[in-house]
mmCIF file of C-alpha atoms in Angstrom:
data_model
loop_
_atom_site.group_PDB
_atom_site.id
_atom_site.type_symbol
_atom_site.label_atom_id
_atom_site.label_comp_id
_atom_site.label_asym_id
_atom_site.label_seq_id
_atom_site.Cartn_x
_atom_site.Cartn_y
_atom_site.Cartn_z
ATOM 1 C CA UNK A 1 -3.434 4.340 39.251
ATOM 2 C CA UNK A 2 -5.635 6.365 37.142
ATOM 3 C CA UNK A 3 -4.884 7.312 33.655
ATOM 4 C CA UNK A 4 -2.148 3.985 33.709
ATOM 5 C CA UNK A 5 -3.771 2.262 30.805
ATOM 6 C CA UNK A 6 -3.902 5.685 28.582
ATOM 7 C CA UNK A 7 -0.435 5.880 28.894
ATOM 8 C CA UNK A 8 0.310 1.985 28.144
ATOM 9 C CA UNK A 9 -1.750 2.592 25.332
ATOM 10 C CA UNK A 10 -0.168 5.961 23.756
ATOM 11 C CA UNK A 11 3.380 4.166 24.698
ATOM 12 C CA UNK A 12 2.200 0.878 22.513
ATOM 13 C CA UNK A 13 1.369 3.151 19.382
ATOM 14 C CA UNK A 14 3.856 5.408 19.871
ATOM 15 C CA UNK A 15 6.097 2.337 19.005
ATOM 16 C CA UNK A 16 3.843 1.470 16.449
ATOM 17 C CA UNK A 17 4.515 5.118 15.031
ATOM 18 C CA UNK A 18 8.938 4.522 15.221
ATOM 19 C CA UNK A 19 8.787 0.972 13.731
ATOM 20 C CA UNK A 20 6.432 2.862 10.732
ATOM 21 C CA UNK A 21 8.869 5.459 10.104
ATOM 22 C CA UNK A 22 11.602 3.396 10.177
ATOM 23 C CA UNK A 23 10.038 0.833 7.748
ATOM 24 C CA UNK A 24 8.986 3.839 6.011
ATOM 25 C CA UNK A 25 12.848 5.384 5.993
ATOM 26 C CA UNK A 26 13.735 1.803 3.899
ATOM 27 C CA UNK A 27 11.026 2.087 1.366
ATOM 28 C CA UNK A 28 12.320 5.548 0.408
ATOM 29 C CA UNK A 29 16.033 4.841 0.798
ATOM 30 C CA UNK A 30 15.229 1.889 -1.433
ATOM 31 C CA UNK A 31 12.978 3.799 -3.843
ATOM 32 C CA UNK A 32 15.846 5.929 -4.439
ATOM 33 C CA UNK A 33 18.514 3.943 -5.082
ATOM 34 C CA UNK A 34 16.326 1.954 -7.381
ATOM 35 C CA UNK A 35 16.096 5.280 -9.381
ATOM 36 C CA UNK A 36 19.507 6.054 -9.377
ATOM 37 C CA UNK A 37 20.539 2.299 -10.708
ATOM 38 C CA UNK A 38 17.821 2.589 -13.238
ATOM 39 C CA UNK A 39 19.425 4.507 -16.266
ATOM 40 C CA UNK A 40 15.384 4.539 -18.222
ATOM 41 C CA UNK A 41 13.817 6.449 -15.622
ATOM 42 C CA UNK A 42 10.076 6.258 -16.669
ATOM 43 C CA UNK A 43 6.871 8.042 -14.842
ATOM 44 C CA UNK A 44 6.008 5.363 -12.633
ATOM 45 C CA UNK A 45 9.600 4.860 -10.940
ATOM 46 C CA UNK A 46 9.608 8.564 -10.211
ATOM 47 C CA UNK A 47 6.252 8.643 -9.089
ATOM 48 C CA UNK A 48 6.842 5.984 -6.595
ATOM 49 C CA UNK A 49 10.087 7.849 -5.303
ATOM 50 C CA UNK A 50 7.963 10.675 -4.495
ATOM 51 C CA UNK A 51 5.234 8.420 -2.820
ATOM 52 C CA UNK A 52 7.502 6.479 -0.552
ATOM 53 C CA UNK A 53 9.523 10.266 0.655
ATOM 54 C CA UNK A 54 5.382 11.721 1.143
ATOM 55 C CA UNK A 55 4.706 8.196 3.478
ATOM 56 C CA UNK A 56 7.629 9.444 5.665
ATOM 57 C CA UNK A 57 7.542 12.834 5.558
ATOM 58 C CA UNK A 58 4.153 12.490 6.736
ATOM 59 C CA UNK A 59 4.970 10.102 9.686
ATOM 60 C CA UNK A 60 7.390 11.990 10.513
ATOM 61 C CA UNK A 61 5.365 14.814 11.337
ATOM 62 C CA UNK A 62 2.769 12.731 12.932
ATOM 63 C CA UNK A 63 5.669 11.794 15.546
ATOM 64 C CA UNK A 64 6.834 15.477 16.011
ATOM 65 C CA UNK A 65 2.850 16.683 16.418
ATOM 66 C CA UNK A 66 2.344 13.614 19.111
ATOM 67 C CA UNK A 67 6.382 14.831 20.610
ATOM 68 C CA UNK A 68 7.104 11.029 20.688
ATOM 69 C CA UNK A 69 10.743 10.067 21.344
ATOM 70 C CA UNK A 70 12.605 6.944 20.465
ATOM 71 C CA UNK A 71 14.808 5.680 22.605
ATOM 72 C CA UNK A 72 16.379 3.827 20.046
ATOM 73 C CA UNK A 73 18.683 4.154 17.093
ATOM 74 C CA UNK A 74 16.839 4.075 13.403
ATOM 75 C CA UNK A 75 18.421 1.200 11.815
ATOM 76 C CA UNK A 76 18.757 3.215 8.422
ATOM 77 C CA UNK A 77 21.748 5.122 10.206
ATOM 78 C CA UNK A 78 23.507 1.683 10.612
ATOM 79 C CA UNK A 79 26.394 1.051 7.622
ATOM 80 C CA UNK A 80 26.090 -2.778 7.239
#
């Protein structure tokens, strides 16, 4: 009874957190292959690479410090 909504609440952004990482897991997946195909590599590109692997290296241990646990698999591991 008590304490119901807290944990509706931690569960919703929890999610929140998964679907973030998992976006974030494409934007640095992507950011590296576009730096691979790209045989001019200039500043920017590079810089970006780094930015998108920082946005989920940092979620990533937002989820570990909060111990939250997906229950489902990242689509990045998926080979369309």
């Amino acid at each position: 009874m008590f304490g119901s909504r807290k944990q509706k609440i931690r569960q919703e952004f929890d999610n929140k957190l998964l679907s973030s990482i998992d976006l974030a897991k494409q934007e640095w997946d992507h950011a590296k292959e576009t730096e691979e195909a790209v045989s001019d590599v200039d500043e920017e590109i590079t810089a970006q690479t780094v930015l998108a692997r920082q946005k989920y290296l940092f979620l990533y241990r937002e989820a570990r410090l909060r111990k939250v646990h997906g229950q489902r698999i990242q689509s990045s591991v998926f080979d369309y």
